[in-house]
Amino acid sequence: MGLIWSLIVGGIIGAIAGAITKKGGSMGLVANVVAGLVGSFVGQLLLGNWGPMLAGMAIIPSIIGAVIVVAIVSAITAKK
């Protein structure tokens, strides 16, 4: 059950990051989950575990990390 809960929270974090960066429309469900989980790892690595926790993820650092991940991936995959 912990894995499912982590995937749900990761998807929500990824969707929030997509909305903040205005890239949410081009991201699918799987991309939101991946961005949320990777962003959570990056955010907690850079900023630590402060703020409210949900499913083992610190929400605020996770959202900031997901925004960073989405922005980097968008910059790399941007069509010229």
Short mmCIF file of C-alpha atoms in Angstrom, two decimals:
data_model
loop_
_atom_site.label_atom_id
_atom_site.label_comp_id
_atom_site.label_asym_id
_atom_site.label_seq_id
_atom_site.Cartn_x
_atom_site.Cartn_y
_atom_site.Cartn_z
CA MET A 1 0.00 0.00 0.00
CA GLY A 2 2.96 2.32 0.64
CA LEU A 3 4.07 2.10 -2.99
CA ILE A 4 0.63 3.03 -4.29
CA TRP A 5 0.43 5.96 -1.87
CA SER A 6 3.89 7.16 -3.01
CA LEU A 7 2.83 6.96 -6.66
CA ILE A 8 -0.34 8.95 -5.97
CA VAL A 9 1.51 11.66 -4.04
CA GLY A 10 4.27 11.71 -6.71
CA GLY A 11 1.65 12.20 -9.40
CA ILE A 12 0.08 15.09 -7.52
CA ILE A 13 3.48 16.72 -6.95
CA GLY A 14 4.31 16.27 -10.65
CA ALA A 15 0.98 17.80 -11.67
CA ILE A 16 1.59 20.80 -9.40
CA ALA A 17 5.08 21.24 -10.87
CA GLY A 18 3.65 21.03 -14.39
CA ALA A 19 1.07 23.68 -13.55
CA ILE A 20 3.70 25.98 -12.04
CA THR A 21 5.98 25.68 -15.09
CA LYS A 22 3.05 25.79 -17.56
CA LYS A 23 4.18 22.44 -19.00
CA GLY A 24 1.43 20.36 -17.42
CA GLY A 25 -0.63 20.12 -20.59
CA SER A 26 2.09 18.30 -22.47
CA MET A 27 2.83 15.86 -19.65
CA GLY A 28 0.90 12.65 -19.24
CA LEU A 29 0.04 10.72 -16.11
CA VAL A 30 3.22 8.65 -16.14
CA ALA A 31 5.38 11.75 -16.72
CA ASN A 32 3.69 13.49 -13.78
CA VAL A 33 4.41 10.54 -11.50
CA VAL A 34 8.04 10.29 -12.66
CA ALA A 35 8.55 14.06 -12.34
CA GLY A 36 7.02 13.98 -8.86
CA LEU A 37 9.14 11.08 -7.63
CA VAL A 38 12.40 12.28 -9.17
CA GLY A 39 11.63 15.85 -8.12
CA SER A 40 10.96 14.67 -4.59
CA PHE A 41 14.35 12.99 -4.48
CA VAL A 42 16.13 16.04 -5.95
CA GLY A 43 14.29 18.52 -3.74
CA GLN A 44 14.96 16.61 -0.55
CA LEU A 45 18.57 16.08 -1.55
CA LEU A 46 19.09 19.81 -2.12
CA LEU A 47 16.78 21.29 0.52
CA GLY A 48 16.42 18.60 3.16
CA ASN A 49 13.33 17.18 4.87
CA TRP A 50 11.50 20.19 6.25
CA GLY A 51 7.85 21.08 6.11
CA PRO A 52 4.87 18.77 6.06
CA MET A 53 5.51 15.13 5.13
CA LEU A 54 3.19 12.93 3.10
CA ALA A 55 4.03 9.36 2.02
CA GLY A 56 7.59 9.89 3.18
CA MET A 57 8.05 12.98 1.02
CA ALA A 58 8.57 16.50 2.33
CA ILE A 59 5.95 18.36 0.28
CA ILE A 60 7.54 21.80 -0.21
CA PRO A 61 11.06 20.61 -1.12
CA SER A 62 9.48 17.94 -3.34
CA ILE A 63 7.45 20.50 -5.30
CA ILE A 64 10.51 22.75 -5.71
CA GLY A 65 12.57 19.77 -6.87
CA ALA A 66 9.87 18.69 -9.31
CA VAL A 67 9.71 22.21 -10.77
CA ILE A 68 13.48 22.05 -11.30
CA VAL A 69 13.21 18.61 -12.96
CA VAL A 70 10.32 19.67 -15.23
CA ALA A 71 12.14 22.88 -16.24
CA ILE A 72 15.36 21.00 -17.07
CA VAL A 73 13.56 18.28 -19.05
CA SER A 74 11.50 20.91 -20.90
CA ALA A 75 14.63 22.85 -21.81
CA ILE A 76 16.36 19.72 -23.10
CA THR A 77 13.41 18.46 -25.11
CA ALA A 78 12.27 21.86 -26.42
CA LYS A 79 11.78 21.95 -30.18
CA LYS A 80 13.69 24.69 -31.95
#
